[in-house]
PDB file of C-alpha atoms in Angstrom:
ATOM      1  CA  MET A  40     -15.057  18.618  19.136  1.00  0.00           C
ATOM      2  CA  MET A  41     -18.442  16.970  18.649  1.00  0.00           C
ATOM      3  CA  SER A  42     -16.996  14.858  15.813  1.00  0.00           C
ATOM      4  CA  GLN A  43     -14.235  13.659  18.136  1.00  0.00           C
ATOM      5  CA  GLN A  44     -16.831  12.683  20.758  1.00  0.00           C
ATOM      6  CA  TYR A  45     -18.620  10.556  18.160  1.00  0.00           C
ATOM      7  CA  LEU A  46     -15.265   9.029  17.266  1.00  0.00           C
ATOM      8  CA  TYR A  47     -14.613   7.968  20.858  1.00  0.00           C
ATOM      9  CA  PHE A  48     -18.154   6.602  21.185  1.00  0.00           C
ATOM     10  CA  LEU A  49     -17.685   4.554  18.019  1.00  0.00           C
ATOM     11  CA  LEU A  50     -14.353   3.224  19.285  1.00  0.00           C
ATOM     12  CA  ALA A  51     -15.896   2.160  22.607  1.00  0.00           C
ATOM     13  CA  ALA A  52     -18.787   0.437  20.795  1.00  0.00           C
ATOM     14  CA  ILE A  53     -16.332  -1.449  18.582  1.00  0.00           C
ATOM     15  CA  LEU A  54     -14.416  -2.806  21.579  1.00  0.00           C
ATOM     16  CA  VAL A  55     -17.629  -3.884  23.339  1.00  0.00           C
ATOM     17  CA  ILE A  56     -18.911  -5.672  20.202  1.00  0.00           C
ATOM     18  CA  THR A  57     -15.554  -7.401  19.688  1.00  0.00           C
ATOM     19  CA  PHE A  58     -15.513  -8.777  23.229  1.00  0.00           C
ATOM     20  CA  ALA A  59     -19.143  -9.821  22.820  1.00  0.00           C
ATOM     21  CA  GLU A  60     -18.307 -11.778  19.662  1.00  0.00           C
ATOM     22  CA  ILE A  61     -15.443 -13.576  21.447  1.00  0.00           C
ATOM     23  CA  ALA A  62     -17.651 -14.319  24.475  1.00  0.00           C
ATOM     24  CA  LEU A  63     -20.437 -15.636  22.236  1.00  0.00           C
ATOM     25  CA  ALA A  64     -18.012 -17.921  20.407  1.00  0.00           C
ATOM     26  CA  LEU A  65     -16.788 -19.217  23.771  1.00  0.00           C
ATOM     27  CA  PHE A  66     -20.362 -19.781  24.998  1.00  0.00           C
ATOM     28  CA  GLN A  67     -21.334 -21.603  21.788  1.00  0.00           C
ATOM     29  CA  ARG A  68     -18.068 -23.574  21.815  1.00  0.00           C
ATOM     30  CA  LYS A  69     -17.284 -22.591  18.263  1.00  0.00           C
ATOM     31  CA  ASP A  70     -14.107 -23.633  16.509  1.00  0.00           C
ATOM     32  CA  TRP A  71     -12.385 -20.340  17.245  1.00  0.00           C
ATOM     33  CA  ASN A  72      -8.743 -19.341  17.457  1.00  0.00           C
ATOM     34  CA  TYR A  73      -8.842 -17.418  20.732  1.00  0.00           C
ATOM     35  CA  ARG A  74      -5.072 -16.901  20.757  1.00  0.00           C
ATOM     36  CA  ASP A  75      -5.408 -15.042  17.468  1.00  0.00           C
ATOM     37  CA  SER A  76      -8.277 -12.863  18.708  1.00  0.00           C
ATOM     38  CA  PHE A  77      -6.500 -11.871  21.908  1.00  0.00           C
ATOM     39  CA  ALA A  78      -3.326 -11.174  19.924  1.00  0.00           C
ATOM     40  CA  ASN A  79      -5.425  -8.808  17.789  1.00  0.00           C
ATOM     41  CA  LEU A  80      -6.625  -6.994  20.913  1.00  0.00           C
ATOM     42  CA  GLY A  81      -3.030  -6.695  22.122  1.00  0.00           C
ATOM     43  CA  ILE A  82      -1.944  -5.276  18.769  1.00  0.00           C
ATOM     44  CA  TYR A  83      -4.780  -2.754  18.857  1.00  0.00           C
ATOM     45  CA  ALA A  84      -3.853  -1.624  22.364  1.00  0.00           C
ATOM     46  CA  GLY A  85      -0.304  -0.980  21.117  1.00  0.00           C
ATOM     47  CA  SER A  86      -1.589   0.827  18.025  1.00  0.00           C
ATOM     48  CA  ILE A  87      -3.706   3.196  20.130  1.00  0.00           C
ATOM     49  CA  LEU A  88      -0.694   4.096  22.257  1.00  0.00           C
ATOM     50  CA  VAL A  89       1.625   4.561  19.283  1.00  0.00           C
ATOM     51  CA  ASP A  90      -0.995   6.394  17.224  1.00  0.00           C
ATOM     52  CA  ARG A  91      -1.785   8.817  20.029  1.00  0.00           C
ATOM     53  CA  LEU A  92       1.908   9.631  20.436  1.00  0.00           C
ATOM     54  CA  LEU A  93       2.962   9.734  16.784  1.00  0.00           C
ATOM     55  CA  SER A  94      -0.213  11.297  15.377  1.00  0.00           C
ATOM     56  CA  THR A  95      -0.009  14.125  17.897  1.00  0.00           C
ATOM     57  CA  VAL A  96       3.709  14.728  17.535  1.00  0.00           C
ATOM     58  CA  ILE A  97       4.190  13.971  13.834  1.00  0.00           C
ATOM     59  CA  SER A  98       0.973  14.015  11.779  1.00  0.00           C
ATOM     60  CA  LEU A  99      -0.910  16.845  13.442  1.00  0.00           C
ATOM     61  CA  GLY A 100       2.172  18.973  14.037  1.00  0.00           C
ATOM     62  CA  ILE A 101       3.306  18.745  10.421  1.00  0.00           C
ATOM     63  CA  LEU A 102      -0.181  19.247   8.979  1.00  0.00           C
ATOM     64  CA  LEU A 103      -0.804  22.305  11.152  1.00  0.00           C
ATOM     65  CA  ASN A 104       2.376  23.871   9.786  1.00  0.00           C
ATOM     66  CA  ILE A 105       1.436  22.947   6.232  1.00  0.00           C
ATOM     67  CA  SER A 106      -2.002  24.535   6.719  1.00  0.00           C
ATOM     68  CA  LYS A 107      -0.302  27.935   6.961  1.00  0.00           C
ATOM     69  CA  PHE A 108       0.254  27.694   3.197  1.00  0.00           C
ATOM     70  CA  ALA A 109      -3.316  26.599   2.335  1.00  0.00           C
ATOM     71  CA  LEU A 110      -4.817  28.096  -0.804  1.00  0.00           C
ATOM     72  CA  LEU A 111      -8.247  28.517   0.799  1.00  0.00           C
ATOM     73  CA  SER A 112      -9.884  28.482   4.214  1.00  0.00           C
ATOM     74  CA  ILE A 113     -12.813  26.113   3.823  1.00  0.00           C
ATOM     75  CA  PRO A 114     -15.502  26.586   6.505  1.00  0.00           C
ATOM     76  CA  GLN A 115     -16.792  23.478   8.245  1.00  0.00           C
ATOM     77  CA  THR A 116     -20.341  22.980   6.963  1.00  0.00           C
ATOM     78  CA  ALA A 117     -22.397  19.871   6.233  1.00  0.00           C
ATOM     79  CA  LEU A 118     -21.520  20.116   2.530  1.00  0.00           C
ATOM     80  CA  SER A 119     -17.781  20.632   3.097  1.00  0.00           C
ATOM     81  CA  THR A 120     -17.743  17.771   5.633  1.00  0.00           C
ATOM     82  CA  LEU A 121     -19.357  15.443   3.084  1.00  0.00           C
ATOM     83  CA  ALA A 122     -16.959  16.602   0.358  1.00  0.00           C
ATOM     84  CA  LEU A 123     -13.980  16.007   2.654  1.00  0.00           C
ATOM     85  CA  PHE A 124     -15.263  12.542   3.593  1.00  0.00           C
ATOM     86  CA  ILE A 125     -15.566  11.482  -0.060  1.00  0.00           C
ATOM     87  CA  ALA A 126     -12.154  12.986  -0.855  1.00  0.00           C
ATOM     88  CA  MET A 127     -10.558  11.187   2.082  1.00  0.00           C
ATOM     89  CA  ASP A 128     -12.117   7.889   1.018  1.00  0.00           C
ATOM     90  CA  PHE A 129     -10.614   8.414  -2.442  1.00  0.00           C
ATOM     91  CA  ILE A 130      -7.232   9.092  -0.803  1.00  0.00           C
ATOM     92  CA  TYR A 131      -7.709   6.004   1.365  1.00  0.00           C
ATOM     93  CA  TYR A 132      -8.215   3.858  -1.752  1.00  0.00           C
ATOM     94  CA  TRP A 133      -4.826   4.869  -3.163  1.00  0.00           C
ATOM     95  CA  LYS A 134      -3.077   4.726   0.188  1.00  0.00           C
ATOM     96  CA  HIS A 135      -4.447   1.235   0.728  1.00  0.00           C
ATOM     97  CA  ARG A 136      -3.562   0.138  -2.800  1.00  0.00           C
ATOM     98  CA  TRP A 137       0.015   1.369  -2.527  1.00  0.00           C
ATOM     99  CA  GLU A 138       0.342  -0.417   0.815  1.00  0.00           C
ATOM    100  CA  HIS A 139      -0.191  -3.622  -1.144  1.00  0.00           C
ATOM    101  CA  GLU A 140       1.892  -2.704  -4.184  1.00  0.00           C
ATOM    102  CA  ILE A 141       4.958  -1.170  -2.506  1.00  0.00           C
ATOM    103  CA  ARG A 142       6.869  -3.348  -0.075  1.00  0.00           C
ATOM    104  CA  GLY A 143       8.040  -0.489   2.124  1.00  0.00           C
ATOM    105  CA  PHE A 144       4.392   0.295   2.869  1.00  0.00           C
ATOM    106  CA  TRP A 145       3.429  -3.394   2.925  1.00  0.00           C
ATOM    107  CA  ALA A 146       5.827  -3.838   5.856  1.00  0.00           C
ATOM    108  CA  HIS A 147       3.314  -1.838   7.899  1.00  0.00           C
ATOM    109  CA  HIS A 148       0.063  -3.016   6.344  1.00  0.00           C
ATOM    110  CA  SER A 149       0.878  -6.755   6.203  1.00  0.00           C
ATOM    111  CA  VAL A 150       0.056  -6.931   9.921  1.00  0.00           C
ATOM    112  CA  HIS A 151      -3.614  -6.606   8.997  1.00  0.00           C
ATOM    113  CA  HIS A 152      -3.363  -9.563   6.624  1.00  0.00           C
ATOM    114  CA  ASN A 153      -1.086 -12.078   8.331  1.00  0.00           C
ATOM    115  CA  SER A 154      -3.878 -13.648  10.381  1.00  0.00           C
ATOM    116  CA  ASN A 155      -5.391 -16.860   9.029  1.00  0.00           C
ATOM    117  CA  GLN A 156      -8.704 -15.945  10.703  1.00  0.00           C
ATOM    118  CA  PHE A 157     -11.381 -13.446   9.685  1.00  0.00           C
ATOM    119  CA  ASN A 158     -13.664 -11.998  12.340  1.00  0.00           C
ATOM    120  CA  LEU A 159     -14.381  -8.661  14.014  1.00  0.00           C
ATOM    121  CA  SER A 160     -11.150  -8.771  16.013  1.00  0.00           C
ATOM    122  CA  THR A 161      -9.232  -8.908  12.705  1.00  0.00           C
ATOM    123  CA  ALA A 162     -10.333  -5.310  12.120  1.00  0.00           C
ATOM    124  CA  LEU A 163      -8.255  -4.308  15.152  1.00  0.00           C
ATOM    125  CA  ARG A 164      -5.094  -5.964  13.818  1.00  0.00           C
ATOM    126  CA  VAL A 165      -3.308  -2.864  12.516  1.00  0.00           C
ATOM    127  CA  GLY A 166       0.345  -1.892  12.189  1.00  0.00           C
ATOM    128  CA  TRP A 167       2.134   0.536  14.449  1.00  0.00           C
ATOM    129  CA  ILE A 168       4.271   2.550  12.042  1.00  0.00           C
ATOM    130  CA  GLY A 169       1.539   4.060   9.824  1.00  0.00           C
ATOM    131  CA  PRO A 170       1.484   7.455  11.578  1.00  0.00           C
ATOM    132  CA  ILE A 171       5.163   7.915  10.682  1.00  0.00           C
ATOM    133  CA  TYR A 172       4.330   8.308   6.992  1.00  0.00           C
ATOM    134  CA  GLY A 173       0.502   8.450   6.789  1.00  0.00           C
ATOM    135  CA  TRP A 174       0.378  12.253   7.017  1.00  0.00           C
ATOM    136  CA  ILE A 175       1.960  12.448   3.540  1.00  0.00           C
ATOM    137  CA  TYR A 176      -1.377  11.441   1.993  1.00  0.00           C
ATOM    138  CA  PHE A 177      -3.179  14.277   3.776  1.00  0.00           C
ATOM    139  CA  ILE A 178      -1.039  17.132   2.482  1.00  0.00           C
ATOM    140  CA  VAL A 179      -3.253  17.864  -0.538  1.00  0.00           C
ATOM    141  CA  PRO A 180      -6.582  18.350   1.318  1.00  0.00           C
ATOM    142  CA  VAL A 181      -4.800  20.498   3.927  1.00  0.00           C
ATOM    143  CA  LEU A 182      -3.168  22.619   1.214  1.00  0.00           C
ATOM    144  CA  ILE A 183      -6.536  23.023  -0.490  1.00  0.00           C
ATOM    145  CA  GLY A 184      -7.904  24.498   2.726  1.00  0.00           C
ATOM    146  CA  PHE A 185      -9.482  21.764   4.843  1.00  0.00           C
ATOM    147  CA  ASP A 186      -8.795  21.938   8.577  1.00  0.00           C
ATOM    148  CA  PRO A 187      -6.060  19.426   9.653  1.00  0.00           C
ATOM    149  CA  PHE A 188      -8.178  18.271  12.620  1.00  0.00           C
ATOM    150  CA  ALA A 189     -11.123  17.623  10.286  1.00  0.00           C
ATOM    151  CA  VAL A 190      -8.869  15.737   7.854  1.00  0.00           C
ATOM    152  CA  LEU A 191      -7.525  13.397  10.545  1.00  0.00           C
ATOM    153  CA  ILE A 192     -10.948  12.844  12.119  1.00  0.00           C
ATOM    154  CA  SER A 193     -12.512  12.101   8.718  1.00  0.00           C
ATOM    155  CA  TYR A 194      -9.784   9.558   8.010  1.00  0.00           C
ATOM    156  CA  ARG A 195     -10.289   7.874  11.373  1.00  0.00           C
ATOM    157  CA  PHE A 196     -14.013   7.640  10.770  1.00  0.00           C
ATOM    158  CA  ILE A 197     -13.271   5.885   7.481  1.00  0.00           C
ATOM    159  CA  LEU A 198     -11.074   3.378   9.318  1.00  0.00           C
ATOM    160  CA  LEU A 199     -13.596   2.748  12.094  1.00  0.00           C
ATOM    161  CA  LEU A 200     -16.506   2.411   9.664  1.00  0.00           C
ATOM    162  CA  GLN A 201     -14.734  -0.607   8.174  1.00  0.00           C
ATOM    163  CA  PHE A 202     -15.054  -2.550  11.424  1.00  0.00           C
ATOM    164  CA  TRP A 203     -18.322  -4.255  10.458  1.00  0.00           C
ATOM    165  CA  VAL A 204     -16.994  -5.574   7.147  1.00  0.00           C
ATOM    166  CA  HIS A 205     -14.710  -8.018   8.979  1.00  0.00           C
ATOM    167  CA  SER A 206     -17.442 -10.616   9.346  1.00  0.00           C
ATOM    168  CA  GLU A 207     -18.380 -14.005   7.941  1.00  0.00           C
ATOM    169  CA  ALA A 208     -21.870 -13.780   9.440  1.00  0.00           C
ATOM    170  CA  ILE A 209     -23.216 -11.319   6.857  1.00  0.00           C
ATOM    171  CA  GLY A 210     -23.838 -12.597   3.334  1.00  0.00           C
ATOM    172  CA  ASN A 211     -24.299 -10.826   0.010  1.00  0.00           C
ATOM    173  CA  LEU A 212     -26.126  -7.482   0.345  1.00  0.00           C
ATOM    174  CA  GLY A 213     -27.359  -7.178  -3.230  1.00  0.00           C
ATOM    175  CA  ILE A 214     -27.176  -3.719  -4.804  1.00  0.00           C
ATOM    176  CA  LEU A 215     -25.056  -2.410  -1.907  1.00  0.00           C
ATOM    177  CA  GLU A 216     -22.205  -4.646  -3.093  1.00  0.00           C
ATOM    178  CA  LYS A 217     -21.786  -2.282  -6.052  1.00  0.00           C
ATOM    179  CA  ILE A 218     -21.663   0.890  -3.965  1.00  0.00           C
ATOM    180  CA  ILE A 219     -20.067   0.345  -0.564  1.00  0.00           C
ATOM    181  CA  ASN A 220     -17.484  -1.901   1.004  1.00  0.00           C
ATOM    182  CA  THR A 221     -19.366  -4.859   2.494  1.00  0.00           C
ATOM    183  CA  PRO A 222     -18.330  -8.020   4.367  1.00  0.00           C
ATOM    184  CA  SER A 223     -18.522  -9.957   1.106  1.00  0.00           C
ATOM    185  CA  ASN A 224     -16.313  -7.440  -0.705  1.00  0.00           C
ATOM    186  CA  HIS A 225     -13.850  -7.315   2.176  1.00  0.00           C
ATOM    187  CA  ARG A 226     -13.612 -11.092   2.537  1.00  0.00           C
ATOM    188  CA  VAL A 227     -12.245 -11.035  -0.995  1.00  0.00           C
ATOM    189  CA  HIS A 228      -9.680  -8.424   0.026  1.00  0.00           C
ATOM    190  CA  HIS A 229      -8.398 -10.707   2.804  1.00  0.00           C
ATOM    191  CA  GLY A 230      -8.259 -13.749   0.536  1.00  0.00           C
ATOM    192  CA  ALA A 231      -4.899 -15.349  -0.281  1.00  0.00           C
ATOM    193  CA  ASP A 232      -6.293 -17.133  -3.344  1.00  0.00           C
ATOM    194  CA  ALA A 233      -4.720 -15.994  -6.634  1.00  0.00           C
ATOM    195  CA  LYS A 234      -7.964 -14.522  -8.009  1.00  0.00           C
ATOM    196  CA  TYR A 235      -8.532 -12.526  -4.821  1.00  0.00           C
ATOM    197  CA  LEU A 236      -5.063 -11.048  -4.388  1.00  0.00           C
ATOM    198  CA  ASP A 237      -4.812  -7.245  -4.446  1.00  0.00           C
ATOM    199  CA  LYS A 238      -8.518  -6.624  -4.935  1.00  0.00           C
ATOM    200  CA  ASN A 239     -11.200  -4.454  -3.296  1.00  0.00           C
ATOM    201  CA  TYR A 240      -9.147  -1.682  -1.700  1.00  0.00           C
ATOM    202  CA  GLY A 241     -12.094   0.632  -1.064  1.00  0.00           C
ATOM    203  CA  GLY A 242     -12.629   1.917   2.471  1.00  0.00           C
ATOM    204  CA  VAL A 243     -16.286   2.986   2.675  1.00  0.00           C
ATOM    205  CA  PHE A 244     -17.078   3.063  -1.066  1.00  0.00           C
ATOM    206  CA  ILE A 245     -16.307   0.150  -3.377  1.00  0.00           C
ATOM    207  CA  PHE A 246     -16.962   2.040  -6.617  1.00  0.00           C
ATOM    208  CA  TRP A 247     -13.324   3.239  -6.571  1.00  0.00           C
ATOM    209  CA  ASP A 248     -12.322  -0.362  -7.291  1.00  0.00           C
ATOM    210  CA  LYS A 249     -14.797  -0.611 -10.122  1.00  0.00           C
ATOM    211  CA  LEU A 250     -13.477   2.681 -11.520  1.00  0.00           C
ATOM    212  CA  PHE A 251      -9.796   1.668 -11.336  1.00  0.00           C
ATOM    213  CA  GLY A 252     -10.143  -2.019 -12.268  1.00  0.00           C
ATOM    214  CA  THR A 253      -9.394  -3.665  -8.915  1.00  0.00           C
ATOM    215  CA  TYR A 254     -12.845  -5.061  -8.110  1.00  0.00           C
ATOM    216  CA  GLN A 255     -13.515  -8.756  -7.590  1.00  0.00           C
ATOM    217  CA  ALA A 256     -16.825 -10.223  -6.435  1.00  0.00           C
ATOM    218  CA  GLU A 257     -16.820 -13.001  -3.848  1.00  0.00           C
ATOM    219  CA  GLU A 258     -17.296 -16.405  -5.401  1.00  0.00           C
ATOM    220  CA  GLU A 259     -15.960 -19.354  -3.391  1.00  0.00           C
ATOM    221  CA  LYS A 260     -14.978 -18.823   0.247  1.00  0.00           C
ATOM    222  CA  PRO A 261     -11.498 -17.248   0.466  1.00  0.00           C
ATOM    223  CA  ARG A 262      -8.500 -18.730   2.235  1.00  0.00           C
ATOM    224  CA  TYR A 263      -7.509 -15.975   4.622  1.00  0.00           C
ATOM    225  CA  GLY A 264      -4.011 -14.784   5.429  1.00  0.00           C
ATOM    226  CA  LEU A 265      -0.835 -14.476   3.416  1.00  0.00           C
ATOM    227  CA  VAL A 266       0.155 -16.488   0.347  1.00  0.00           C
ATOM    228  CA  LYS A 267       2.784 -18.104   2.600  1.00  0.00           C
ATOM    229  CA  PRO A 268       0.846 -18.531   5.870  1.00  0.00           C
ATOM    230  CA  VAL A 269       2.413 -17.606   9.194  1.00  0.00           C
ATOM    231  CA  GLU A 270       1.408 -18.772  12.671  1.00  0.00           C
ATOM    232  CA  LEU A 271       2.222 -15.976  15.100  1.00  0.00           C
ATOM    233  CA  TYR A 272       0.449 -15.033  18.326  1.00  0.00           C
ATOM    234  CA  ASN A 273       2.835 -12.647  20.052  1.00  0.00           C
ATOM    235  CA  PRO A 274       1.665  -9.094  19.194  1.00  0.00           C
ATOM    236  CA  ILE A 275       5.223  -7.767  18.898  1.00  0.00           C
ATOM    237  CA  SER A 276       6.292 -10.680  16.666  1.00  0.00           C
ATOM    238  CA  ILE A 277       3.226 -10.139  14.468  1.00  0.00           C
ATOM    239  CA  VAL A 278       3.897  -6.425  14.068  1.00  0.00           C
ATOM    240  CA  LEU A 279       7.645  -6.829  13.425  1.00  0.00           C
ATOM    241  CA  ASN A 280       7.480  -9.904  11.184  1.00  0.00           C
ATOM    242  CA  GLU A 281       7.486  -8.158   7.794  1.00  0.00           C
ATOM    243  CA  PRO A 282       9.558  -5.064   8.767  1.00  0.00           C
ATOM    244  CA  LEU A 283      12.333  -7.382   9.984  1.00  0.00           C
ATOM    245  CA  ALA A 284      12.069  -9.509   6.825  1.00  0.00           C
ATOM    246  CA  LEU A 285      12.413  -6.353   4.739  1.00  0.00           C
ATOM    247  CA  LEU A 286      15.449  -5.211   6.743  1.00  0.00           C
ATOM    248  CA  ARG A 287      17.088  -8.642   6.309  1.00  0.00           C
ATOM    249  CA  ASP A 288      16.628  -8.454   2.534  1.00  0.00           C
ATOM    250  CA  ILE A 289      18.016  -4.910   2.448  1.00  0.00           C
ATOM    251  CA  TRP A 290      21.035  -5.931   4.552  1.00  0.00           C
ATOM    252  CA  ALA A 291      21.750  -8.892   2.258  1.00  0.00           C
ATOM    253  CA  SER A 292      21.486  -6.780  -0.921  1.00  0.00           C
ATOM    254  CA  ARG A 293      24.408  -6.816  -3.316  1.00  0.00           C
ATOM    255  CA  SER A 294      24.027  -3.125  -4.169  1.00  0.00           C
ATOM    256  CA  TRP A 295      22.430   0.107  -3.021  1.00  0.00           C
ATOM    257  CA  SER A 296      20.094  -0.003  -6.012  1.00  0.00           C
ATOM    258  CA  ASP A 297      18.844  -3.470  -5.044  1.00  0.00           C
ATOM    259  CA  ALA A 298      18.361  -2.289  -1.458  1.00  0.00           C
ATOM    260  CA  LEU A 299      16.184   0.579  -2.696  1.00  0.00           C
ATOM    261  CA  ARG A 300      14.245  -1.723  -4.998  1.00  0.00           C
ATOM    262  CA  TYR A 301      13.335  -3.931  -2.049  1.00  0.00           C
ATOM    263  CA  ILE A 302      11.663  -0.856  -0.558  1.00  0.00           C
ATOM    264  CA  TYR A 303       9.739   0.517  -3.541  1.00  0.00           C
ATOM    265  CA  LYS A 304       9.123  -2.618  -5.593  1.00  0.00           C
ATOM    266  CA  ALA A 305       6.168  -4.936  -5.011  1.00  0.00           C
ATOM    267  CA  PRO A 306       6.238  -7.523  -2.206  1.00  0.00           C
ATOM    268  CA  GLY A 307       7.925 -10.678  -3.475  1.00  0.00           C
ATOM    269  CA  TRP A 308      10.387  -8.830  -5.717  1.00  0.00           C
ATOM    270  CA  SER A 309      13.964 -10.094  -5.711  1.00  0.00           C
ATOM    271  CA  PRO A 310      16.941  -9.200  -7.907  1.00  0.00           C
ATOM    272  CA  ALA A 311      17.987 -11.412 -10.783  1.00  0.00           C
ATOM    273  CA  PRO A 312      20.794 -13.780  -9.776  1.00  0.00           C
ATOM    274  CA  ALA A 313      24.314 -12.667 -10.598  1.00  0.00           C
ATOM    275  CA  GLU A 314      25.872 -14.110 -13.764  1.00  0.00           C
ATOM    276  CA  ASN A 315      28.211 -16.480 -11.917  1.00  0.00           C
ATOM    277  CA  GLU A 316      25.307 -17.712  -9.757  1.00  0.00           C
ATOM    278  CA  THR A 317      23.258 -18.371 -12.900  1.00  0.00           C
ATOM    279  CA  GLN A 318      26.119 -20.342 -14.446  1.00  0.00           C
ATOM    280  CA  GLU A 319      26.554 -22.389 -11.271  1.00  0.00           C
ATOM    281  CA  ARG A 320      22.837 -23.228 -11.259  1.00  0.00           C
ATOM    282  CA  VAL A 321      22.973 -24.246 -14.934  1.00  0.00           C
ATOM    283  CA  LYS A 322      25.978 -26.485 -14.263  1.00  0.00           C
ATOM    284  CA  ALA A 323      24.346 -27.950 -11.178  1.00  0.00           C
ATOM    285  CA  GLY A 324      21.112 -28.531 -13.082  1.00  0.00           C
TER     286      GLY A 324
END
């Protein structure tokens, strides 16, 4: 219960700091996309509502049932809490990586990347359908013997601790750049430049990226957003943009196998043109 109280305190602090950053930008008359920032706040309000409903009904309910088959019953101590936190950050790395490499997951995660801005409010720009499938990643620690409540709280701490890395105000932090996720490391992750794509997936620790070959140091300032930029400011349109695009591609598929490939292949995948289409293009060319 005490961990959950800290979680709520951290959430409240994040919202206060976000509003303060927006107010400061307004006071200083900075070149700031306020429509984007307020859209991010609207998206976050929706995510809290959806997450509270779906996490309670789906994630926690399923994980509590799975915990009945746990191999061990791990007591909650300082050491086990630290071990769980590191394990959950490792799980987060792969969850995050697959959300970039598999289009079905990217349909949810792309919301966090389709802003052309990068500031603290960008941290609050999260998809609404994650709780539907996110519990799948938590099965292993629950089966090992970690408490489902502790697993979910640890994961949420990892998410909230990434708030500060969504900043352009903090420069290179020296040796810390090799150990933890920092603003510099995370600016790379949000970059749409070719050298920055699909890099720096780490949540709290960045050494996972160094271990698995996905690390990229910040060099020139990134161009934020998607490879093909979008300009959207309606929270619902932002959240549904990629899921609807995925559904359109699935609906237009020529076969069931192509429809499935749209889901599990990387974003940007498309089937090879049919033979007659290829011939028509050759003739037209």
